[in-house]
mmCIF file of N, CA and C in Angstrom:
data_model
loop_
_atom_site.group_PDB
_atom_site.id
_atom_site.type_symbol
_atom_site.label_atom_id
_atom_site.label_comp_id
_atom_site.label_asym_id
_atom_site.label_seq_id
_atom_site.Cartn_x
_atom_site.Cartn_y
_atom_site.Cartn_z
ATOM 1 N N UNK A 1 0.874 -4.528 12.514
ATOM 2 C CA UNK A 1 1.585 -5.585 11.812
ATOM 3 C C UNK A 1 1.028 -5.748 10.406
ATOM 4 N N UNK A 2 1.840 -5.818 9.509
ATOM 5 C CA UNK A 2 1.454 -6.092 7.818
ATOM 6 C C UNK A 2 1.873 -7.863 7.869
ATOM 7 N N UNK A 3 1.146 -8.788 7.311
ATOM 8 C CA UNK A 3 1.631 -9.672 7.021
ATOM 9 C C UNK A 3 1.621 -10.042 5.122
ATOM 10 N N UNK A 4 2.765 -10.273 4.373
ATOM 11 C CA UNK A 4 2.815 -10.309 3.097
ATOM 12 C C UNK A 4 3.156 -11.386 2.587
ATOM 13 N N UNK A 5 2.489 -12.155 1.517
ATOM 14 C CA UNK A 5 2.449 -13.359 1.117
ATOM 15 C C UNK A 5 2.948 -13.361 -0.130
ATOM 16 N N UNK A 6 4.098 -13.437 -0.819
ATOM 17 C CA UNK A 6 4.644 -14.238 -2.008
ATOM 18 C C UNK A 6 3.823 -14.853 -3.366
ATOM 19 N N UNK A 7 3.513 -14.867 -4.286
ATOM 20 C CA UNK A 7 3.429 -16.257 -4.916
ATOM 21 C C UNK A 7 4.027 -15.902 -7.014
ATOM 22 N N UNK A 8 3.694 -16.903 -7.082
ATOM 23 C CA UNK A 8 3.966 -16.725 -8.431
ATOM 24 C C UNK A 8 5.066 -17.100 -9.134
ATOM 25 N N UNK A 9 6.248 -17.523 -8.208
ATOM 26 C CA UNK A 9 7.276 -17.443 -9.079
ATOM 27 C C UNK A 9 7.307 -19.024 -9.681
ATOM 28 N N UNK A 10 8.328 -19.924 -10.140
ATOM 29 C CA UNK A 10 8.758 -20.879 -11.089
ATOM 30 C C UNK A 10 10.308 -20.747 -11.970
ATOM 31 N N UNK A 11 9.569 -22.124 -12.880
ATOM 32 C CA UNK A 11 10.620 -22.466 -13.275
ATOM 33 C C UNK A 11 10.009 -22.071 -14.809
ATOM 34 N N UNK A 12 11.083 -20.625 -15.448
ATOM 35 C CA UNK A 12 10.635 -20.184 -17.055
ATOM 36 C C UNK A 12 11.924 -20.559 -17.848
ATOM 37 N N UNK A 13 12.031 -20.384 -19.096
ATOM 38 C CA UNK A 13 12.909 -20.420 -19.737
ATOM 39 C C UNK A 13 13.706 -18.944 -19.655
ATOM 40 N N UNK A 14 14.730 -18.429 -20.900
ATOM 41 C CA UNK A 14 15.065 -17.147 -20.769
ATOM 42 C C UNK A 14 13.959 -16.647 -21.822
ATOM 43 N N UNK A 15 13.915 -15.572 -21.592
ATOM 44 C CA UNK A 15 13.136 -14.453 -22.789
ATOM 45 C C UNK A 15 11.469 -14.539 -22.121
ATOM 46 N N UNK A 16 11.173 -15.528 -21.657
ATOM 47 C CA UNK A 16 9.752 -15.572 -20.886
ATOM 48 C C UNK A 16 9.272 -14.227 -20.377
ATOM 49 N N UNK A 17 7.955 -14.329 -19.997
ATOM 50 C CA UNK A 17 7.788 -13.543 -18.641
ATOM 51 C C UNK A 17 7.383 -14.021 -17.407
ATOM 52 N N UNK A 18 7.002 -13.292 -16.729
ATOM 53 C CA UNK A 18 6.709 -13.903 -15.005
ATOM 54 C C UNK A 18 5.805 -12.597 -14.257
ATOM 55 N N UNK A 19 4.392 -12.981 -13.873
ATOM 56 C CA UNK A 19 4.389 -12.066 -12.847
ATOM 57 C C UNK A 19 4.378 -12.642 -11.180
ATOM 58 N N UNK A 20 5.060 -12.018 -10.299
ATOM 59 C CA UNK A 20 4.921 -12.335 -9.062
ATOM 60 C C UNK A 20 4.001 -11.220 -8.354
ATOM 61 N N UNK A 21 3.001 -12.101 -7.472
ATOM 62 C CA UNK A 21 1.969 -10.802 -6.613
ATOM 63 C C UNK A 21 2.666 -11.247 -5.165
ATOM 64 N N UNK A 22 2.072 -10.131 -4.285
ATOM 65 C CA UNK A 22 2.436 -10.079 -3.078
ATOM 66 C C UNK A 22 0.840 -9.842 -2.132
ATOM 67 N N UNK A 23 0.399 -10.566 -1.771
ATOM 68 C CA UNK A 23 -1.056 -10.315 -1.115
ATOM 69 C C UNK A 23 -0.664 -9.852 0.210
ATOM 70 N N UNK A 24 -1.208 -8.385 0.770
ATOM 71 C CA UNK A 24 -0.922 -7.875 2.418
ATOM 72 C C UNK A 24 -2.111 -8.301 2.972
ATOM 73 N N UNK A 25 -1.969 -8.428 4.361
ATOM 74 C CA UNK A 25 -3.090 -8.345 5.002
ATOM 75 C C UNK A 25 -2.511 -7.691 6.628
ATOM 76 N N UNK A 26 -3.315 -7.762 7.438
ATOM 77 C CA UNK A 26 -3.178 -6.930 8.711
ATOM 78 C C UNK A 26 -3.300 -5.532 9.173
ATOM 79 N N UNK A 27 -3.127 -5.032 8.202
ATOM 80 C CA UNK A 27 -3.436 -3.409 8.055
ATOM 81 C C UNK A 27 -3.979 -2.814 6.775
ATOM 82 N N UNK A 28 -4.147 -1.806 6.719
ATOM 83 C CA UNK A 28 -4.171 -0.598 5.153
ATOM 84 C C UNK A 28 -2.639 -0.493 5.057
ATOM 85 N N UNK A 29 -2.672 -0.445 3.625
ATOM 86 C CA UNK A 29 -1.262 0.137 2.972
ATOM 87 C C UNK A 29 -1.046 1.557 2.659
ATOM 88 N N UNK A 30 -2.115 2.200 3.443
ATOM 89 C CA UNK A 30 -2.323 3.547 2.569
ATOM 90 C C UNK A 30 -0.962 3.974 3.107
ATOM 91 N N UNK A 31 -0.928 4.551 3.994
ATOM 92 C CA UNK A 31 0.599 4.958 4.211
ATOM 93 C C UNK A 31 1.916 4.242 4.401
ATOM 94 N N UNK A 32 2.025 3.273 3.360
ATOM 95 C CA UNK A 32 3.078 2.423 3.146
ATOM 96 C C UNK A 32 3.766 2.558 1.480
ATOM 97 N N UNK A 33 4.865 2.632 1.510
ATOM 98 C CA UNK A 33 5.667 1.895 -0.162
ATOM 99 C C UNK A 33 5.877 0.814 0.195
ATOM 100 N N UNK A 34 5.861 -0.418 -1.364
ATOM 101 C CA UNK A 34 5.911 -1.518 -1.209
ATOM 102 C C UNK A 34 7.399 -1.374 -2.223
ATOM 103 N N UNK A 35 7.500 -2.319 -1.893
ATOM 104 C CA UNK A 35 8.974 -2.932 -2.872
ATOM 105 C C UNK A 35 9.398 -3.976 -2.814
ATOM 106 N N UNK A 36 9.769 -4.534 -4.009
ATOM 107 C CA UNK A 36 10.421 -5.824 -4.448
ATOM 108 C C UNK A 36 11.582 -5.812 -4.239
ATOM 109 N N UNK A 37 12.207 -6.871 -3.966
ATOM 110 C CA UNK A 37 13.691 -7.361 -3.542
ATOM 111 C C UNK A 37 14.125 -8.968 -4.076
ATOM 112 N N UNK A 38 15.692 -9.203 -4.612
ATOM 113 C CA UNK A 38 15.740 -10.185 -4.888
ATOM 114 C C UNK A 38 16.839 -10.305 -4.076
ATOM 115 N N UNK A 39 17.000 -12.379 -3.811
ATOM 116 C CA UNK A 39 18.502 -12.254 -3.725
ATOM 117 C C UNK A 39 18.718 -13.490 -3.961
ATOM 118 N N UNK A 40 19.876 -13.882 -4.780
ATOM 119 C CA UNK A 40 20.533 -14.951 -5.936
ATOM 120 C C UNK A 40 21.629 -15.586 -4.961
ATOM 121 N N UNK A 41 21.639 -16.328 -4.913
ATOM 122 C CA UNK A 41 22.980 -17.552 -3.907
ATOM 123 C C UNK A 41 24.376 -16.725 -3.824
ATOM 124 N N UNK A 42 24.868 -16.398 -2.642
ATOM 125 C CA UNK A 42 25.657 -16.019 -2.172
ATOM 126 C C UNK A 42 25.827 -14.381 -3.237
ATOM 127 N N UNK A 43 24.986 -13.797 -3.367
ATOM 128 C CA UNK A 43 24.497 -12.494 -3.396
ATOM 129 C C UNK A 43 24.023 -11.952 -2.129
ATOM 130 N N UNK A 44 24.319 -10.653 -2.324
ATOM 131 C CA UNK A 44 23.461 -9.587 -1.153
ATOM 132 C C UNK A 44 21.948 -9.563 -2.523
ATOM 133 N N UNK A 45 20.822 -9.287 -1.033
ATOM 134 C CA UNK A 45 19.831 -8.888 -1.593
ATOM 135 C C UNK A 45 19.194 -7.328 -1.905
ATOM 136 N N UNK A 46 19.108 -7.235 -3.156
ATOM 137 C CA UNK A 46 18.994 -6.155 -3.777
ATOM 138 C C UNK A 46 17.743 -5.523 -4.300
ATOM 139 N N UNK A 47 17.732 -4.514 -4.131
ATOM 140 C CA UNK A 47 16.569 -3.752 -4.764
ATOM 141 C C UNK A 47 16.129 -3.849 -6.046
ATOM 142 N N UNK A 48 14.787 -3.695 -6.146
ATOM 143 C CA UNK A 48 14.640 -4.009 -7.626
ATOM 144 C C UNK A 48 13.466 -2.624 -8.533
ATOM 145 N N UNK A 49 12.037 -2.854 -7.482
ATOM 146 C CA UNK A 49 11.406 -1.842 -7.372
ATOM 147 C C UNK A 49 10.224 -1.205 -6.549
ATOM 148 N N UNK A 50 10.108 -0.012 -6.486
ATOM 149 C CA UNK A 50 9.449 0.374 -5.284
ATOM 150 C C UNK A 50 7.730 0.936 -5.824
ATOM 151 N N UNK A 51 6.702 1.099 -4.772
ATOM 152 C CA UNK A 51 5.912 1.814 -5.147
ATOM 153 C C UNK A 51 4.854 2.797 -4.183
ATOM 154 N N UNK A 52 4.735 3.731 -4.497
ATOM 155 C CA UNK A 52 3.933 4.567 -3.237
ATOM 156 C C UNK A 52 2.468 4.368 -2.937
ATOM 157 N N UNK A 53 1.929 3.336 -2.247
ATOM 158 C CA UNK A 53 0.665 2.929 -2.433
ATOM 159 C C UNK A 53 -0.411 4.032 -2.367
ATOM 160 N N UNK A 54 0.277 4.802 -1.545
ATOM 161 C CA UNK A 54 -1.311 6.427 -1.551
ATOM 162 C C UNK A 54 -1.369 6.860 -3.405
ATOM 163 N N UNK A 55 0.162 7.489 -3.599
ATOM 164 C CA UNK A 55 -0.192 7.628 -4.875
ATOM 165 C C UNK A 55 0.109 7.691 -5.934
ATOM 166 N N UNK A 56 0.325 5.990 -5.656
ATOM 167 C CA UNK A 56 1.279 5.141 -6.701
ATOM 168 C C UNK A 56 2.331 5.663 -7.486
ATOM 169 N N UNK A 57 2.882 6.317 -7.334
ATOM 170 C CA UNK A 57 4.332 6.350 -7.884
ATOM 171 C C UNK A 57 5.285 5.715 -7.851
ATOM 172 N N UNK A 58 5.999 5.223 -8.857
ATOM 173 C CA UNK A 58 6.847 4.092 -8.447
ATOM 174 C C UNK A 58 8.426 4.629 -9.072
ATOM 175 N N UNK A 59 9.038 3.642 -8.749
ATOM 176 C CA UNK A 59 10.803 3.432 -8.588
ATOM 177 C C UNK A 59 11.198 2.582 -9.071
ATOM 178 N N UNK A 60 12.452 2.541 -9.816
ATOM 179 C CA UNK A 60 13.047 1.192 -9.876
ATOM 180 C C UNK A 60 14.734 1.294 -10.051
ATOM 181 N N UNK A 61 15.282 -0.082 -9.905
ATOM 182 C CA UNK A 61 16.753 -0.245 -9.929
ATOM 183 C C UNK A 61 17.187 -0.246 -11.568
ATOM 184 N N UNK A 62 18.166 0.864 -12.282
ATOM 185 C CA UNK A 62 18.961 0.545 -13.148
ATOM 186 C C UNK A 62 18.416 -0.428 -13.949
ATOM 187 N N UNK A 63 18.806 -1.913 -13.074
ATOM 188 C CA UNK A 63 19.301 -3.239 -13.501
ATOM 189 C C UNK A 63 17.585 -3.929 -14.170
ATOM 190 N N UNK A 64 16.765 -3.265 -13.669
ATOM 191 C CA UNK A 64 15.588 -3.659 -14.284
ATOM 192 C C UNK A 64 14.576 -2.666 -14.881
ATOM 193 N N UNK A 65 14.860 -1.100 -14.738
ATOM 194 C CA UNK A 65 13.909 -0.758 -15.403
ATOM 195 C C UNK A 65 13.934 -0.833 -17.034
ATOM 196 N N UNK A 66 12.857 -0.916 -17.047
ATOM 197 C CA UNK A 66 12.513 -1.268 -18.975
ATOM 198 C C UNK A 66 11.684 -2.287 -18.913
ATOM 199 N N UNK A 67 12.008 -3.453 -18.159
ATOM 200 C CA UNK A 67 11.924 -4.987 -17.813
ATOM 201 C C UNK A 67 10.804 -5.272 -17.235
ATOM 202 N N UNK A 68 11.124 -4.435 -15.811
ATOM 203 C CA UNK A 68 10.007 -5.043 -14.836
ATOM 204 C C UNK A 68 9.144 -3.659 -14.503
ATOM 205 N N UNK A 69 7.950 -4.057 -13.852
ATOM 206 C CA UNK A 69 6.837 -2.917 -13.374
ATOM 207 C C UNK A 69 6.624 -3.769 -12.449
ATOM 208 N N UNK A 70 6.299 -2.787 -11.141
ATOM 209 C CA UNK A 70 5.355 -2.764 -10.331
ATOM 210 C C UNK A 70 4.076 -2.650 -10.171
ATOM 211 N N UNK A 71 2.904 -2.918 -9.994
ATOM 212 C CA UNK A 71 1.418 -2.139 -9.710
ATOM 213 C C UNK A 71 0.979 -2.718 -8.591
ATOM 214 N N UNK A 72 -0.259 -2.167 -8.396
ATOM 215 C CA UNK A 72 -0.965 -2.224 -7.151
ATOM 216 C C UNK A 72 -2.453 -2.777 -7.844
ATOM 217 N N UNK A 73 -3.010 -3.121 -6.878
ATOM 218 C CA UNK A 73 -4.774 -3.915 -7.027
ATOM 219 C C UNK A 73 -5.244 -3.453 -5.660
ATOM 220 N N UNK A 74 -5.529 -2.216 -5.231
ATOM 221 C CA UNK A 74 -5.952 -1.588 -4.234
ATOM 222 C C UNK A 74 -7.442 -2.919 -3.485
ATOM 223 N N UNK A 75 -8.058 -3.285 -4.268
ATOM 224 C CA UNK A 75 -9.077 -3.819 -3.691
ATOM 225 C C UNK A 75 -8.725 -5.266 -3.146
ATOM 226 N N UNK A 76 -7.438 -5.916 -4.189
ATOM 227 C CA UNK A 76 -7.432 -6.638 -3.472
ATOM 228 C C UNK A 76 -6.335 -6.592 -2.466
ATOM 229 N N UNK A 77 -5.653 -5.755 -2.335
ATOM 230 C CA UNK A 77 -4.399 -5.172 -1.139
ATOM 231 C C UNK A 77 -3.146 -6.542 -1.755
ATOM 232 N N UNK A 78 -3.251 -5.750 -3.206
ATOM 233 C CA UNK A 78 -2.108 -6.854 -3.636
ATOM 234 C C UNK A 78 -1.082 -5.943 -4.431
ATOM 235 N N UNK A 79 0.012 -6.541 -4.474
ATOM 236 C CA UNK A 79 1.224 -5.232 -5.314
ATOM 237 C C UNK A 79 1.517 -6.041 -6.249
ATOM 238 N N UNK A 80 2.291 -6.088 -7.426
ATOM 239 C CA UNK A 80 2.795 -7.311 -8.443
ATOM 240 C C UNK A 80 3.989 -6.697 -9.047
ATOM 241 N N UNK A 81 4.390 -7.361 -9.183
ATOM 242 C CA UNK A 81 6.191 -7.570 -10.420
ATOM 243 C C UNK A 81 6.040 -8.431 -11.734
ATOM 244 N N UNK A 82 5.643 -7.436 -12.628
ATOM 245 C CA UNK A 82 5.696 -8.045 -14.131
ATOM 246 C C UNK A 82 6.848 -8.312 -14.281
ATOM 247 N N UNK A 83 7.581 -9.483 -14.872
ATOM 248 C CA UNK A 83 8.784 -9.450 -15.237
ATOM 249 C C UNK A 83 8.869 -9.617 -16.641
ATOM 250 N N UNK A 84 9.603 -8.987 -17.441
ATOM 251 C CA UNK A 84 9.776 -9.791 -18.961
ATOM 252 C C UNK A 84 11.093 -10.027 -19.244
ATOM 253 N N UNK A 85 11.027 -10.581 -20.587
ATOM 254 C CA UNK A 85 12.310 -10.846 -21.156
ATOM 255 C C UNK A 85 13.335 -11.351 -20.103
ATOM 256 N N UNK A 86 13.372 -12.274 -19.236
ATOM 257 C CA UNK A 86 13.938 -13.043 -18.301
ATOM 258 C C UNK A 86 15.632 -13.389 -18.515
ATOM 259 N N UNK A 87 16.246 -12.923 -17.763
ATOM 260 C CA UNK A 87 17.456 -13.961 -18.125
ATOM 261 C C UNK A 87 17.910 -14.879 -16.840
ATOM 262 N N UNK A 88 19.229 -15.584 -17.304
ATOM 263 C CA UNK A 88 19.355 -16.880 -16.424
ATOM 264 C C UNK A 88 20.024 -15.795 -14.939
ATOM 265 N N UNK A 89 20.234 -14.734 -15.391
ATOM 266 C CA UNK A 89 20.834 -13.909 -14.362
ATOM 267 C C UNK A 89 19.637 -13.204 -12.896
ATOM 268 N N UNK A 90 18.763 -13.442 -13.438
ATOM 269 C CA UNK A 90 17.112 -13.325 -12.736
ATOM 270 C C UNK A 90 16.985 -13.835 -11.593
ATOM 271 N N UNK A 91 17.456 -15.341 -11.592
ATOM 272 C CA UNK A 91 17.329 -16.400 -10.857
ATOM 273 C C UNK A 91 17.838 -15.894 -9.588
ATOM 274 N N UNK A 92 16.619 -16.098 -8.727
ATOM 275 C CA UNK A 92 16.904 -15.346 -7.000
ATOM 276 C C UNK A 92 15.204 -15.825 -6.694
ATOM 277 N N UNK A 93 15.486 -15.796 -5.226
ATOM 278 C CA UNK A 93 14.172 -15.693 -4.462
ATOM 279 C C UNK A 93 13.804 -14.486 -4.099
ATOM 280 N N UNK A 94 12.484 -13.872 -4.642
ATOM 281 C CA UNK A 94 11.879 -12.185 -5.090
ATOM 282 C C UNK A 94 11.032 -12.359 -3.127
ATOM 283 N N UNK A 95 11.618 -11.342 -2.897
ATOM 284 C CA UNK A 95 11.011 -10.322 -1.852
ATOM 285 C C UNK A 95 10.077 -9.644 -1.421
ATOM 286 N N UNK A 96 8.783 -9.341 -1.280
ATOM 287 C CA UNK A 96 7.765 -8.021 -1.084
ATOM 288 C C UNK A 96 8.346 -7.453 -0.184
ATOM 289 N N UNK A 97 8.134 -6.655 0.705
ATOM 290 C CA UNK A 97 8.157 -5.484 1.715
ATOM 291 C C UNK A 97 7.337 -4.246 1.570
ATOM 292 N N UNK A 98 7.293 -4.044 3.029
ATOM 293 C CA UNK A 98 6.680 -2.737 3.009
ATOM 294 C C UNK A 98 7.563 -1.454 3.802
ATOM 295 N N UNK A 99 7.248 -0.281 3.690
ATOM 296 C CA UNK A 99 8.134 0.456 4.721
ATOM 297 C C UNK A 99 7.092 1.557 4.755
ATOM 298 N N UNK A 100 7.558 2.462 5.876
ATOM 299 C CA UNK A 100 7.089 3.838 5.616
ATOM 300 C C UNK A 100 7.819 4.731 5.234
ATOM 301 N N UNK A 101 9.089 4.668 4.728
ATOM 302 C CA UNK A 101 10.042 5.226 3.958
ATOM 303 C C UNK A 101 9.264 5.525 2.453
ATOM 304 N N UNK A 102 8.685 6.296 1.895
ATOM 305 C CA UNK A 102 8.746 6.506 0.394
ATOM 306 C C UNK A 102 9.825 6.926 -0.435
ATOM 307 N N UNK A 103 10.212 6.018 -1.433
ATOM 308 C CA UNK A 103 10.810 6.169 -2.361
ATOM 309 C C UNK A 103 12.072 5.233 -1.846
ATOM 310 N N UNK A 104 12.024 4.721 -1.053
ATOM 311 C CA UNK A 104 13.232 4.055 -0.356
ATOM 312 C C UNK A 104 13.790 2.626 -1.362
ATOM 313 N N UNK A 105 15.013 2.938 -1.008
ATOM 314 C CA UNK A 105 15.702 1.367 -1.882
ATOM 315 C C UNK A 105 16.722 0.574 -1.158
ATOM 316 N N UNK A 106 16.493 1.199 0.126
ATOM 317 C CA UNK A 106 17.600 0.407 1.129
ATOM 318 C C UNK A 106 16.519 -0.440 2.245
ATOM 319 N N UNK A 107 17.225 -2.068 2.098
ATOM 320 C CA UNK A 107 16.153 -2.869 2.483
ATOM 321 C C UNK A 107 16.031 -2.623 4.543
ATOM 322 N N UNK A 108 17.254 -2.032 4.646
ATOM 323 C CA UNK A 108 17.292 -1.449 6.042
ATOM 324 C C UNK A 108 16.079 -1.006 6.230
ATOM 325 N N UNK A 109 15.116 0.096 5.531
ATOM 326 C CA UNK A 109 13.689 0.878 5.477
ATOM 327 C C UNK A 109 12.806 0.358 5.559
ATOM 328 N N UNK A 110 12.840 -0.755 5.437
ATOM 329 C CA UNK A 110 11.846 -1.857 5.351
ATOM 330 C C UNK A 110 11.303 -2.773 6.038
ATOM 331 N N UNK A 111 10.376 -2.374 6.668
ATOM 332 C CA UNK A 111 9.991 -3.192 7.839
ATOM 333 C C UNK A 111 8.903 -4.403 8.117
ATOM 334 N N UNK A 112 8.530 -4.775 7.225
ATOM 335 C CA UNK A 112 7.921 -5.918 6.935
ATOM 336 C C UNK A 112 8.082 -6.817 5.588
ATOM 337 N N UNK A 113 8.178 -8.177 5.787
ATOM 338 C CA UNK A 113 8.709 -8.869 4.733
ATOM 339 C C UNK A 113 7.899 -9.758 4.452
ATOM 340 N N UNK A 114 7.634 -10.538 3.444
ATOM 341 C CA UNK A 114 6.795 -12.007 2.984
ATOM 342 C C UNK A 114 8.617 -12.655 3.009
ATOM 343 N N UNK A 115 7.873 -14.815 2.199
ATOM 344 C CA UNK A 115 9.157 -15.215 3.043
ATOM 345 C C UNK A 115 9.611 -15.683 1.421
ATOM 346 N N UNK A 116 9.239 -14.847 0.784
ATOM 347 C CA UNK A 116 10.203 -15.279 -1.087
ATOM 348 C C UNK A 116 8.779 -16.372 -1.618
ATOM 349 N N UNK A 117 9.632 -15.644 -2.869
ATOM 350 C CA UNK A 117 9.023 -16.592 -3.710
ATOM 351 C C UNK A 117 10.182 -17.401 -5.093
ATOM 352 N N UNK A 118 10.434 -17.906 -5.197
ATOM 353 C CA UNK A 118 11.531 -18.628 -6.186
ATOM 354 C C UNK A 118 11.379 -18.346 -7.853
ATOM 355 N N UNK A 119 12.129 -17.798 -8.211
ATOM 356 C CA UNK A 119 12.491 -17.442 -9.728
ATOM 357 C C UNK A 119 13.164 -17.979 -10.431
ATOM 358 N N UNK A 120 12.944 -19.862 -11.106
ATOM 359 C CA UNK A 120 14.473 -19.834 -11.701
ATOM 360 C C UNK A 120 14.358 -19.497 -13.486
ATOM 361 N N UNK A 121 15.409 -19.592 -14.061
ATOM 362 C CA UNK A 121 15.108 -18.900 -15.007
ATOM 363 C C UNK A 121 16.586 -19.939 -16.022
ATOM 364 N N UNK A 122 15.823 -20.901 -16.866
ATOM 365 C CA UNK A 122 16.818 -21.279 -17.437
ATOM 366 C C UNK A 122 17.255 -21.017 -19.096
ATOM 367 N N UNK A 123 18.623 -21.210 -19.285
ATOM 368 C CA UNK A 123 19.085 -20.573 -20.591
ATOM 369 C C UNK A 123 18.995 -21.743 -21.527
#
């Protein structure tokens, strides 16, 4: 069992930044990708970005690369989502997960979740 904890998110303006971490505990991540997920009121929840914790390579959706990064803090078994340049379109409760799928962007793959963290983002 992985258990994954959320935090970080708020209330920014637009153009801000934001980072959200995800703290695991219960296992090693070594053979896990982590990935971020959002999902915005009566939206499906969507991929955003992924990362290969053995050796770190990461992924991301279209809709955010440029924007956002992923990384890892191996020691402290934490993953994070830099966000920048924010818009009001942002606004969703952000996701961690883990899978043993690498490179995966379908939240089907994904088998452990934290329970959100809140992003709002006003214009």
């Amino acid at each position: 069992q992985v258990q994954l904890v959320e935090s970080g998110g708020g209330l920014v303006q637009a153009g801000a930044s934001l980072r959200l971490s995800c703290r695991a505990s219960g296992r090693t991540l070594w053979n896990y990708a982590m990935g971020w997920f959002r999902q915005a009121p009566g939206k499906e929840r969507e991929f955003l970005a992924g990362l290969n914790w053995s050796g770190g390579s990461t992924w991301y959706a279209a809709s955010v690369k440029g924007r956002f990064t992923i990384s890892r803090d191996s020691a402290e078994n934490t993953v994070y989502l830099q966000m920048s340049s924010l818009k009001s379109e942002d606004t969703a409760l952000y996701y961690c997960a883990a899978s043993f799928h690498n490179g995966s962007i379908y939240q089907s793959e994904y088998d452990y979740w934290g329970q959100g963290t809140q992003v709002t983002v006003s214009s």
